[in-house]
Amino acid sequence: MSNVHIPESPWFSYRDGALVCEGVALESIANEVDTPAFVYSGAAIDEAYRSIDEALAFAPHLIAYAVKANGNLSLLARLAAQGCGADIVSAGEMQRALKAGFPPDRIVYSGVGKRREEIVAAANAGIRALHVENIQELDVVESVAEELGRPLAIGLRVNPDVDAETHPYIATGLRESKFGLAIPVAESIVPRVLESPHLDLEVVACHIGSQLSSPRPLREAIEILGNFAGHCIDRGARLRAIDVGGGWPMHYGQEVDAYPPAARFGEAIREGLEASGMLRPEIEIITEPGRALVGDAGVLLTRVLYTKMQGDRRFVIVDAAMTELIRPALYGAYHAIMPIAEPDPGADLVSVDVVGPVCESGDFVAKDRPLPEVKQGDLLAIRGAGAYGREMQSMYNARPLPPEVLVDGSRSRLVRRRSGPEALWQGEILA
Ligand code: LLP
């Protein structure tokens, strides 16, 4: 089978004609927990963490994993144990992160719309920094600090107005986007922040978007961010960290050219900091990778329920749907598909639409995808499903939430059960 659209992975490969995750046959997992199911490779996560850690070895740094990519407690605990921190966007994500063992001083909180009670919860937990993105939010943070009677560590998240050159839905650093403070606005509030007895300005932050295909926009944004940091320091801020956001890319398989390695993104960060005079030993670099840590560590395992011809189209109807992986429906995202039984290298490829059982035409995993012949009952692995899969799941059409399995070498462990029928109406009141 042509490998053009399937990213190479040491963690998901064929052995003796069957797809394995590390040392465990995916078919045996499907037999044990049924499908659809998410399967994660622990070693893939460890390796991804190591490569980003290495890329930033030139300076003190904190990798604050973007919990929104995948908040499964076992994955979080694994990352926390390696010294990783967490980037959260809600009190719920904070509770997850704390439960999984992230120390509060390794947690940063970004987000355009934090509720007062979420700010209170974060303040009470003693997290590392609240990233403020709005002047009205600053008022709320200040009043919470005043009420608590102690200053709160904050970051200012700026919007550097840099084109991340990525999908418009995941670009966040442009002037028209809802995220961050425009630099002139951020500069205008610095004196007020520094004068306030309730606020400690410790961090400046930005996040220009996800899936940065080139380190160039990152370098550009960080130089702008570094200049803003210099502006704050010149006015008396004692900055402790510069948070450069996420965006470290992963390969889904459709890329025409491979993305540069993590080391190149690390270099871009270093160059941006150097150019702005902010590569200083007393200033820690924080970064917030999400998908680069967990995305390619996960597959969504699914079984073919039926096949059919309709008009000119060949449909492969699988038991996974937009409820488990909404990315194709939402962004037209590409996810590589690998049959669990290794296809013949010379097998003919047929173009098919791989669709789920949900009652929406938008419920598809792949359209016009060349695949070797797939039959009813076959198992498929949808690659790149470790990030923004389970986290964006829904129970639409009253579908249960799928189980999750974590593999370590030759061992596999269930890290979330499939939800039972009671989860379908949990919290509802039959009046
Ligand atoms: N930091 C902040 C402030 C963010 O908003 C995000 C992602 C990240 C870090 C992590 O980005 P990553 O390294 O994973 O690219 N649902 C979309 C992605 C939305 C990302 C939102 N923010 C998807 O499935 O592609």
GROMACS .gro file of C-alpha atoms and ligand atoms in nm:
model
  456
    1MET     CA    1   0.000   0.000   0.000
    2SER     CA    2   0.125   0.347  -0.077
    3ASN     CA    3   0.249   0.513   0.240
    4VAL     CA    4   0.232   0.866   0.103
    5HIS     CA    5  -0.056   0.972   0.323
    6ILE     CA    6   0.029   0.773   0.633
    7PRO     CA    7   0.278   0.932   0.870
    8GLU     CA    8   0.559   0.698   0.967
    9SER     CA    9   0.537   0.604   1.332
   10PRO     CA   10   0.748   0.375   1.544
   11TRP     CA   11   0.445   0.336   1.775
   12PHE     CA   12   0.187   0.224   1.521
   13SER     CA   13   0.331  -0.022   1.271
   14TYR     CA   14   0.263  -0.359   1.115
   15ARG     CA   15   0.411  -0.666   1.274
   16ASP     CA   16   0.349  -1.010   1.125
   17GLY     CA   17   0.071  -0.867   0.912
   18ALA     CA   18  -0.117  -0.691   1.192
   19LEU     CA   19  -0.112  -0.332   1.316
   20VAL     CA   20   0.034  -0.301   1.664
   21CYS     CA   21   0.054  -0.016   1.911
   22GLU     CA   22   0.400  -0.057   2.061
   23GLY     CA   23   0.387  -0.428   2.151
   24VAL     CA   24   0.009  -0.478   2.158
   25ALA     CA   25  -0.202  -0.593   1.864
   26LEU     CA   26  -0.484  -0.345   1.806
   27GLU     CA   27  -0.714  -0.633   1.719
   28SER     CA   28  -0.676  -0.776   2.068
   29ILE     CA   29  -0.770  -0.437   2.216
   30ALA     CA   30  -1.077  -0.422   1.991
   31ASN     CA   31  -1.176  -0.770   2.105
   32GLU     CA   32  -1.135  -0.672   2.467
   33VAL     CA   33  -1.303  -0.330   2.483
   34ASP     CA   34  -1.502  -0.332   2.158
   35THR     CA   35  -1.510  -0.040   1.912
   36PRO     CA   36  -1.503   0.252   1.872
   37ALA     CA   37  -1.216   0.303   2.116
   38PHE     CA   38  -0.924   0.539   2.156
   39VAL     CA   39  -0.583   0.376   2.196
   40TYR     CA   40  -0.281   0.577   2.310
   41SER     CA   41   0.088   0.493   2.300
   42GLY     CA   42   0.261   0.598   2.623
   43ALA     CA   43   0.604   0.587   2.457
   44ALA     CA   44   0.487   0.825   2.184
   45ILE     CA   45   0.387   1.081   2.446
   46ASP     CA   46   0.715   1.041   2.633
   47GLU     CA   47   0.914   1.084   2.313
   48ALA     CA   48   0.717   1.390   2.203
   49TYR     CA   49   0.772   1.549   2.545
   50ARG     CA   50   1.143   1.468   2.527
   51SER     CA   51   1.184   1.627   2.185
   52ILE     CA   52   1.023   1.957   2.288
   53ASP     CA   53   1.219   1.953   2.613
   54GLU     CA   54   1.538   1.908   2.415
   55ALA     CA   55   1.444   2.181   2.167
   56LEU     CA   56   1.426   2.427   2.460
   57ALA     CA   57   1.734   2.302   2.642
   58PHE     CA   58   1.909   2.635   2.571
   59ALA     CA   59   1.710   2.812   2.846
   60PRO     CA   60   1.511   2.743   3.163
   61HIS     CA   61   1.167   2.638   3.048
   62LEU     CA   62   0.830   2.495   3.142
   63ILE     CA   63   0.630   2.286   2.899
   64ALA     CA   64   0.270   2.361   2.996
   65TYR     CA   65   0.066   2.097   2.817
   66ALA     CA   66  -0.256   2.237   2.669
   67VAL     CA   67  -0.505   2.019   2.855
   68LYS     CA   68  -0.773   2.098   2.598
   69ALA     CA   69  -0.598   1.864   2.353
   70ASN     CA   70  -0.670   1.558   2.567
   71GLY     CA   71  -0.759   1.572   2.935
   72ASN     CA   72  -0.763   1.200   3.011
   73LEU     CA   73  -0.638   1.175   3.370
   74SER     CA   74  -0.388   0.898   3.301
   75LEU     CA   75  -0.230   1.094   3.017
   76LEU     CA   76  -0.216   1.404   3.234
   77ALA     CA   77  -0.060   1.210   3.523
   78ARG     CA   78   0.200   1.067   3.288
   79LEU     CA   79   0.298   1.414   3.168
   80ALA     CA   80   0.292   1.561   3.520
   81ALA     CA   81   0.531   1.290   3.637
   82GLN     CA   82   0.784   1.402   3.374
   83GLY     CA   83   0.793   1.757   3.507
   84CYS     CA   84   0.540   1.891   3.259
   85GLY     CA   85   0.306   2.176   3.354
   86ALA     CA   86  -0.044   2.250   3.230
   87ASP     CA   87  -0.212   2.522   3.027
   88ILE     CA   88  -0.580   2.539   3.116
   89VAL     CA   89  -0.878   2.732   2.981
   90SER     CA   90  -1.142   2.666   3.245
   91ALA     CA   91  -1.188   2.577   3.610
   92GLY     CA   92  -1.289   2.231   3.491
   93GLU     CA   93  -0.954   2.183   3.321
   94MET     CA   94  -0.786   2.309   3.637
   95GLN     CA   95  -0.968   2.048   3.845
   96ARG     CA   96  -0.857   1.780   3.600
   97ALA     CA   97  -0.498   1.902   3.609
   98LEU     CA   98  -0.490   1.916   3.989
   99LYS     CA   99  -0.651   1.575   4.021
  100ALA     CA  100  -0.390   1.429   3.787
  101GLY     CA  101  -0.109   1.569   4.002
  102PHE     CA  102   0.013   1.887   3.832
  103PRO     CA  103   0.152   2.117   4.102
  104PRO     CA  104  -0.042   2.448   4.094
  105ASP     CA  105   0.276   2.645   4.035
  106ARG     CA  106   0.314   2.469   3.701
  107ILE     CA  107  -0.034   2.569   3.580
  108VAL     CA  108  -0.110   2.873   3.362
  109TYR     CA  109  -0.459   2.983   3.273
  110SER     CA  110  -0.541   3.131   2.930
  111GLY     CA  111  -0.884   3.204   2.793
  112VAL     CA  112  -1.091   3.492   2.656
  113GLY     CA  113  -1.389   3.446   2.884
  114LYS     CA  114  -1.303   3.345   3.239
  115ARG     CA  115  -1.593   3.367   3.482
  116ARG     CA  116  -1.537   3.540   3.815
  117GLU     CA  117  -1.578   3.213   4.005
  118GLU     CA  118  -1.319   3.051   3.781
  119ILE     CA  119  -1.075   3.329   3.860
  120VAL     CA  120  -1.148   3.284   4.231
  121ALA     CA  121  -1.090   2.908   4.202
  122ALA     CA  122  -0.759   2.960   4.022
  123ALA     CA  123  -0.651   3.217   4.279
  124ASN     CA  124  -0.739   2.985   4.564
  125ALA     CA  125  -0.550   2.698   4.405
  126GLY     CA  126  -0.241   2.920   4.376
  127ILE     CA  127  -0.170   2.865   4.009
  128ARG     CA  128   0.140   3.009   3.845
  129ALA     CA  129  -0.033   3.283   3.644
  130LEU     CA  130  -0.367   3.399   3.513
  131HIS     CA  131  -0.324   3.525   3.158
  132VAL     CA  132  -0.540   3.833   3.123
  133GLU     CA  133  -0.681   3.901   2.775
  134ASN     CA  134  -0.919   4.189   2.834
  135ILE     CA  135  -0.930   4.516   3.030
  136GLN     CA  136  -1.264   4.425   3.187
  137GLU     CA  137  -1.115   4.093   3.292
  138LEU     CA  138  -0.830   4.282   3.457
  139ASP     CA  139  -1.088   4.465   3.670
  140VAL     CA  140  -1.235   4.133   3.780
  141VAL     CA  141  -0.895   3.980   3.860
  142GLU     CA  142  -0.798   4.288   4.058
  143SER     CA  143  -1.118   4.284   4.260
  144VAL     CA  144  -1.079   3.913   4.332
  145ALA     CA  145  -0.724   3.976   4.456
  146GLU     CA  146  -0.842   4.264   4.669
  147GLU     CA  147  -1.110   4.046   4.822
  148LEU     CA  148  -0.862   3.767   4.894
  149GLY     CA  149  -0.621   4.019   5.046
  150ARG     CA  150  -0.315   3.910   4.849
  151PRO     CA  151  -0.173   3.999   4.509
  152LEU     CA  152  -0.229   3.762   4.220
  153ALA     CA  153   0.033   3.664   3.965
  154ILE     CA  154  -0.084   3.755   3.621
  155GLY     CA  155   0.031   3.732   3.265
  156LEU     CA  156  -0.069   3.971   2.989
  157ARG     CA  157  -0.163   3.780   2.677
  158VAL     CA  158  -0.099   3.995   2.375
  159ASN     CA  159  -0.213   3.955   2.022
  160PRO     CA  160   0.097   4.015   1.811
  161ASP     CA  161  -0.100   4.046   1.484
  162VAL     CA  162   0.106   3.783   1.304
  163ASP     CA  163  -0.033   3.552   1.040
  164ALA     CA  164   0.026   3.198   1.163
  165GLU     CA  165  -0.030   3.069   0.808
  166THR     CA  166  -0.261   2.794   0.929
  167HIS     CA  167  -0.629   2.695   0.906
  168PRO     CA  168  -0.840   3.007   0.984
  169TYR     CA  169  -1.028   2.820   1.261
  170ILE     CA  170  -0.707   2.758   1.453
  171ALA     CA  171  -0.527   3.089   1.386
  172THR     CA  172  -0.551   3.311   1.692
  173GLY     CA  173  -0.286   3.581   1.662
  174LEU     CA  174  -0.437   3.814   1.402
  175ARG     CA  175  -0.568   4.161   1.481
  176GLU     CA  176  -0.926   4.057   1.398
  177SER     CA  177  -0.918   3.751   1.625
  178LYS     CA  178  -1.089   3.749   1.964
  179PHE     CA  179  -0.775   3.643   2.151
  180GLY     CA  180  -0.531   3.848   2.352
  181LEU     CA  181  -0.477   4.221   2.392
  182ALA     CA  182  -0.363   4.431   2.097
  183ILE     CA  183  -0.010   4.551   2.175
  184PRO     CA  184  -0.105   4.922   2.206
  185VAL     CA  185  -0.387   4.829   2.446
  186ALA     CA  186  -0.156   4.604   2.645
  187GLU     CA  187   0.103   4.882   2.665
  188SER     CA  188  -0.157   5.131   2.778
  189ILE     CA  189  -0.253   4.918   3.080
  190VAL     CA  190   0.099   4.831   3.194
  191PRO     CA  191   0.131   5.138   3.425
  192ARG     CA  192  -0.201   5.057   3.589
  193VAL     CA  193  -0.100   4.692   3.639
  194LEU     CA  194   0.235   4.789   3.787
  195GLU     CA  195   0.080   5.041   4.024
  196SER     CA  196  -0.182   4.801   4.150
  197PRO     CA  197  -0.102   4.650   4.492
  198HIS     CA  198  -0.323   4.355   4.391
  199LEU     CA  199  -0.142   4.243   4.076
  200ASP     CA  200   0.202   4.097   4.013
  201LEU     CA  201   0.286   4.112   3.645
  202GLU     CA  202   0.504   3.801   3.610
  203VAL     CA  203   0.440   3.675   3.258
  204VAL     CA  204   0.382   3.804   2.908
  205ALA     CA  205   0.218   3.560   2.673
  206CYS     CA  206   0.090   3.500   2.323
  207HIS     CA  207  -0.041   3.210   2.116
  208ILE     CA  208  -0.061   3.272   1.744
  209GLY     CA  209  -0.229   2.950   1.643
  210SER     CA  210  -0.204   2.579   1.596
  211GLN     CA  211  -0.026   2.366   1.339
  212LEU     CA  212   0.244   2.616   1.256
  213SER     CA  213   0.385   2.473   0.937
  214SER     CA  214   0.686   2.702   0.951
  215PRO     CA  215   0.879   2.845   1.247
  216ARG     CA  216   0.893   3.186   1.076
  217PRO     CA  217   0.569   3.335   1.213
  218LEU     CA  218   0.660   3.205   1.557
  219ARG     CA  219   0.995   3.382   1.547
  220GLU     CA  220   0.824   3.700   1.434
  221ALA     CA  221   0.559   3.681   1.708
  222ILE     CA  222   0.816   3.612   1.976
  223GLU     CA  223   1.026   3.907   1.879
  224ILE     CA  224   0.714   4.124   1.916
  225LEU     CA  225   0.631   3.955   2.246
  226GLY     CA  226   0.991   3.999   2.364
  227ASN     CA  227   0.977   4.368   2.278
  228PHE     CA  228   0.661   4.397   2.482
  229ALA     CA  229   0.836   4.217   2.768
  230GLY     CA  230   1.117   4.475   2.743
  231HIS     CA  231   0.859   4.751   2.756
  232CYS     CA  232   0.720   4.604   3.079
  233ILE     CA  233   1.063   4.555   3.235
  234ASP     CA  234   1.167   4.911   3.148
  235ARG     CA  235   0.867   5.032   3.341
  236GLY     CA  236   0.955   4.826   3.646
  237ALA     CA  237   0.796   4.485   3.594
  238ARG     CA  238   0.978   4.189   3.746
  239LEU     CA  239   0.896   3.941   3.473
  240ARG     CA  240   0.964   3.579   3.551
  241ALA     CA  241   0.852   3.414   3.229
  242ILE     CA  242   0.765   3.459   2.864
  243ASP     CA  243   0.489   3.227   2.745
  244VAL     CA  244   0.521   3.163   2.373
  245GLY     CA  245   0.198   2.960   2.338
  246GLY     CA  246   0.144   2.634   2.152
  247GLY     CA  247   0.137   2.560   1.783
  248TRP     CA  248   0.409   2.294   1.761
  249PRO     CA  249   0.281   2.095   1.463
  250MET     CA  250   0.217   1.725   1.415
  251HIS     CA  251   0.188   1.527   1.095
  252TYR     CA  252  -0.157   1.405   0.995
  253GLY     CA  253  -0.041   1.260   0.665
  254GLN     CA  254  -0.167   1.492   0.394
  255GLU     CA  255   0.123   1.738   0.425
  256VAL     CA  256   0.304   1.794   0.099
  257ASP     CA  257   0.632   1.866   0.278
  258ALA     CA  258   0.729   1.741   0.620
  259TYR     CA  259   0.718   2.007   0.890
  260PRO     CA  260   1.051   2.115   1.034
  261PRO     CA  261   1.149   1.921   1.348
  262ALA     CA  262   1.087   2.048   1.701
  263ALA     CA  263   1.448   2.168   1.719
  264ARG     CA  264   1.374   2.427   1.446
  265PHE     CA  265   1.081   2.565   1.643
  266GLY     CA  266   1.307   2.581   1.948
  267GLU     CA  267   1.557   2.779   1.742
  268ALA     CA  268   1.285   3.017   1.626
  269ILE     CA  269   1.195   3.083   1.989
  270ARG     CA  270   1.558   3.143   2.077
  271GLU     CA  271   1.605   3.379   1.781
  272GLY     CA  272   1.292   3.577   1.865
  273LEU     CA  273   1.405   3.616   2.225
  274GLU     CA  274   1.758   3.706   2.127
  275ALA     CA  275   1.641   3.966   1.876
  276SER     CA  276   1.436   4.135   2.149
  277GLY     CA  277   1.707   4.106   2.413
  278MET     CA  278   1.492   3.873   2.620
  279LEU     CA  279   1.705   3.560   2.623
  280ARG     CA  280   1.797   3.601   2.986
  281PRO     CA  281   1.873   3.338   3.249
  282GLU     CA  282   1.624   3.487   3.495
  283ILE     CA  283   1.338   3.461   3.244
  284GLU     CA  284   1.182   3.121   3.197
  285ILE     CA  285   1.029   3.019   2.866
  286ILE     CA  286   0.682   2.869   2.891
  287THR     CA  287   0.532   2.689   2.595
  288GLU     CA  288   0.188   2.532   2.562
  289PRO     CA  289   0.197   2.242   2.318
  290GLY     CA  290  -0.118   2.036   2.289
  291ARG     CA  291  -0.138   1.815   1.982
  292ALA     CA  292   0.238   1.783   1.941
  293LEU     CA  293   0.249   1.590   2.270
  294VAL     CA  294  -0.049   1.361   2.227
  295GLY     CA  295  -0.192   1.386   1.875
  296ASP     CA  296   0.001   1.117   1.699
  297ALA     CA  297   0.011   0.909   2.017
  298GLY     CA  298  -0.354   0.820   1.964
  299VAL     CA  299  -0.566   0.624   1.718
  300LEU     CA  300  -0.939   0.582   1.704
  301LEU     CA  301  -1.007   0.216   1.653
  302THR     CA  302  -1.321   0.145   1.455
  303ARG     CA  303  -1.497  -0.146   1.288
  304VAL     CA  304  -1.662  -0.149   0.948
  305LEU     CA  305  -2.035  -0.205   1.001
  306TYR     CA  306  -2.138  -0.209   0.637
  307THR     CA  307  -2.030  -0.108   0.290
  308LYS     CA  308  -2.254   0.012   0.010
  309MET     CA  309  -2.259   0.172  -0.333
  310GLN     CA  310  -2.483   0.474  -0.364
  311GLY     CA  311  -2.485   0.652  -0.698
  312ASP     CA  312  -2.120   0.659  -0.794
  313ARG     CA  313  -1.995   0.661  -0.440
  314ARG     CA  314  -1.859   0.377  -0.239
  315PHE     CA  315  -1.941   0.414   0.128
  316VAL     CA  316  -1.763   0.244   0.414
  317ILE     CA  317  -1.985   0.281   0.719
  318VAL     CA  318  -1.784   0.251   1.040
  319ASP     CA  319  -1.889   0.252   1.406
  320ALA     CA  320  -1.689   0.569   1.488
  321ALA     CA  321  -1.845   0.901   1.403
  322MET     CA  322  -1.823   1.276   1.434
  323THR     CA  323  -1.920   1.218   1.797
  324GLU     CA  324  -1.572   1.075   1.863
  325LEU     CA  325  -1.375   1.270   1.601
  326ILE     CA  326  -1.536   1.591   1.485
  327ARG     CA  327  -1.226   1.733   1.315
  328PRO     CA  328  -1.310   1.614   0.960
  329ALA     CA  329  -1.663   1.760   0.986
  330LEU     CA  330  -1.550   2.081   1.151
  331TYR     CA  331  -1.231   2.166   0.967
  332GLY     CA  332  -1.228   1.926   0.674
  333ALA     CA  333  -0.932   1.779   0.861
  334TYR     CA  334  -0.738   1.488   0.715
  335HIS     CA  335  -0.679   1.179   0.927
  336ALA     CA  336  -0.481   0.886   0.790
  337ILE     CA  337  -0.661   0.551   0.799
  338MET     CA  338  -0.479   0.222   0.841
  339PRO     CA  339  -0.645  -0.119   0.809
  340ILE     CA  340  -0.557  -0.337   1.108
  341ALA     CA  341  -0.478  -0.628   0.878
  342GLU     CA  342  -0.175  -0.528   0.675
  343PRO     CA  343  -0.272  -0.482   0.312
  344ASP     CA  344  -0.073  -0.643   0.036
  345PRO     CA  345   0.191  -0.394  -0.082
  346GLY     CA  346   0.053  -0.428  -0.434
  347ALA     CA  347  -0.315  -0.411  -0.333
  348ASP     CA  348  -0.539  -0.202  -0.560
  349LEU     CA  349  -0.668   0.113  -0.400
  350VAL     CA  350  -1.031   0.213  -0.431
  351SER     CA  351  -1.165   0.557  -0.351
  352VAL     CA  352  -1.420   0.545  -0.070
  353ASP     CA  353  -1.609   0.772   0.169
  354VAL     CA  354  -1.558   0.654   0.526
  355VAL     CA  355  -1.864   0.767   0.720
  356GLY     CA  356  -2.015   0.721   1.064
  357PRO     CA  357  -2.365   0.621   1.177
  358VAL     CA  358  -2.472   0.971   1.289
  359CYS     CA  359  -2.765   1.131   1.105
  360GLU     CA  360  -2.569   1.412   0.943
  361SER     CA  361  -2.419   1.427   0.596
  362GLY     CA  362  -2.127   1.601   0.762
  363ASP     CA  363  -2.057   1.287   0.963
  364PHE     CA  364  -1.754   1.155   0.779
  365VAL     CA  365  -1.403   1.048   0.865
  366ALA     CA  366  -1.269   1.070   0.511
  367LYS     CA  367  -1.401   1.155   0.167
  368ASP     CA  368  -1.269   1.017  -0.161
  369ARG     CA  369  -1.000   0.832   0.027
  370PRO     CA  370  -0.801   0.571  -0.164
  371LEU     CA  371  -0.797   0.257   0.051
  372PRO     CA  372  -0.730  -0.108  -0.016
  373GLU     CA  373  -1.052  -0.309  -0.027
  374VAL     CA  374  -1.231  -0.297   0.309
  375LYS     CA  375  -1.502  -0.543   0.404
  376GLN     CA  376  -1.777  -0.561   0.660
  377GLY     CA  377  -1.624  -0.651   0.998
  378ASP     CA  378  -1.275  -0.519   0.919
  379LEU     CA  379  -1.099  -0.305   1.177
  380LEU     CA  380  -0.946   0.031   1.091
  381ALA     CA  381  -0.724   0.266   1.289
  382ILE     CA  382  -0.783   0.638   1.238
  383ARG     CA  383  -0.450   0.803   1.305
  384GLY     CA  384  -0.376   1.138   1.467
  385ALA     CA  385  -0.673   1.103   1.700
  386GLY     CA  386  -0.490   1.158   2.027
  387ALA     CA  387  -0.559   1.534   2.028
  388TYR     CA  388  -0.900   1.701   2.001
  389GLY     CA  389  -1.072   1.364   1.960
  390ARG     CA  390  -1.219   1.258   2.294
  391GLU     CA  391  -1.195   1.615   2.413
  392MET     CA  392  -1.442   1.740   2.151
  393GLN     CA  393  -1.666   1.436   2.172
  394SER     CA  394  -2.041   1.451   2.216
  395MET     CA  395  -2.323   1.210   2.289
  396TYR     CA  396  -2.527   1.325   1.988
  397ASN     CA  397  -2.769   1.057   1.868
  398ALA     CA  398  -2.744   0.918   2.224
  399ARG     CA  399  -2.413   0.752   2.153
  400PRO     CA  400  -2.207   0.634   2.450
  401LEU     CA  401  -1.864   0.786   2.514
  402PRO     CA  402  -1.595   0.545   2.393
  403PRO     CA  403  -1.338   0.371   2.612
  404GLU     CA  404  -0.973   0.474   2.616
  405VAL     CA  405  -0.677   0.241   2.642
  406LEU     CA  406  -0.318   0.331   2.725
  407VAL     CA  407  -0.043   0.105   2.594
  408ASP     CA  408   0.300   0.071   2.750
  409GLY     CA  409   0.524  -0.175   2.571
  410SER     CA  410   0.343  -0.506   2.579
  411ARG     CA  411   0.092  -0.393   2.841
  412SER     CA  412  -0.240  -0.222   2.780
  413ARG     CA  413  -0.461  -0.063   3.043
  414LEU     CA  414  -0.816   0.064   3.024
  415VAL     CA  415  -0.800   0.430   3.127
  416ARG     CA  416  -1.164   0.510   3.072
  417ARG     CA  417  -1.464   0.279   3.049
  418ARG     CA  418  -1.725   0.309   2.777
  419SER     CA  419  -2.011   0.506   2.927
  420GLY     CA  420  -2.326   0.318   3.016
  421PRO     CA  421  -2.686   0.416   2.939
  422GLU     CA  422  -2.721   0.616   3.264
  423ALA     CA  423  -2.465   0.866   3.131
  424LEU     CA  424  -2.712   0.948   2.853
  425TRP     CA  425  -2.957   1.111   3.093
  426GLN     CA  426  -2.728   1.200   3.381
  427GLY     CA  427  -2.852   1.516   3.551
  428GLU     CA  428  -3.183   1.514   3.371
  429ILE     CA  429  -3.504   1.546   3.567
  430LEU     CA  430  -3.797   1.346   3.439
  431ALA     CA  431  -4.079   1.587   3.516
  432LLP     N1  432  -0.233   2.754   2.398
  432LLP     C1  433  -0.347   2.820   2.373
  432LLP     C2  434  -0.373   2.949   2.438
  432LLP     C3  435  -0.440   2.763   2.283
  432LLP     O1  436  -0.553   2.830   2.257
  432LLP     C4  437  -0.414   2.639   2.222
  432LLP     C5  438  -0.510   2.578   2.131
  432LLP     C6  439  -0.294   2.574   2.254
  432LLP     C7  440  -0.206   2.635   2.341
  432LLP     C8  441  -0.258   2.439   2.198
  432LLP     O2  442  -0.251   2.437   2.060
  432LLP     P1  443  -0.184   2.310   1.988
  432LLP     O3  444  -0.041   2.306   2.031
  432LLP     O4  445  -0.257   2.188   2.030
  432LLP     O5  446  -0.198   2.334   1.844
  432LLP     N2  447  -0.981   2.190   1.796
  432LLP     C9  448  -0.877   2.235   1.708
  432LLP    C10  449  -0.765   2.302   1.782
  432LLP    C11  450  -0.808   2.422   1.859
  432LLP    C12  451  -0.691   2.476   1.935
  432LLP    C13  452  -0.731   2.581   2.030
  432LLP     N3  453  -0.623   2.633   2.105
  432LLP    C14  454  -0.825   2.116   1.627
  432LLP     O6  455  -0.878   2.007   1.644
  432LLP     O7  456  -0.736   2.131   1.545
   0.00000   0.00000   0.00000
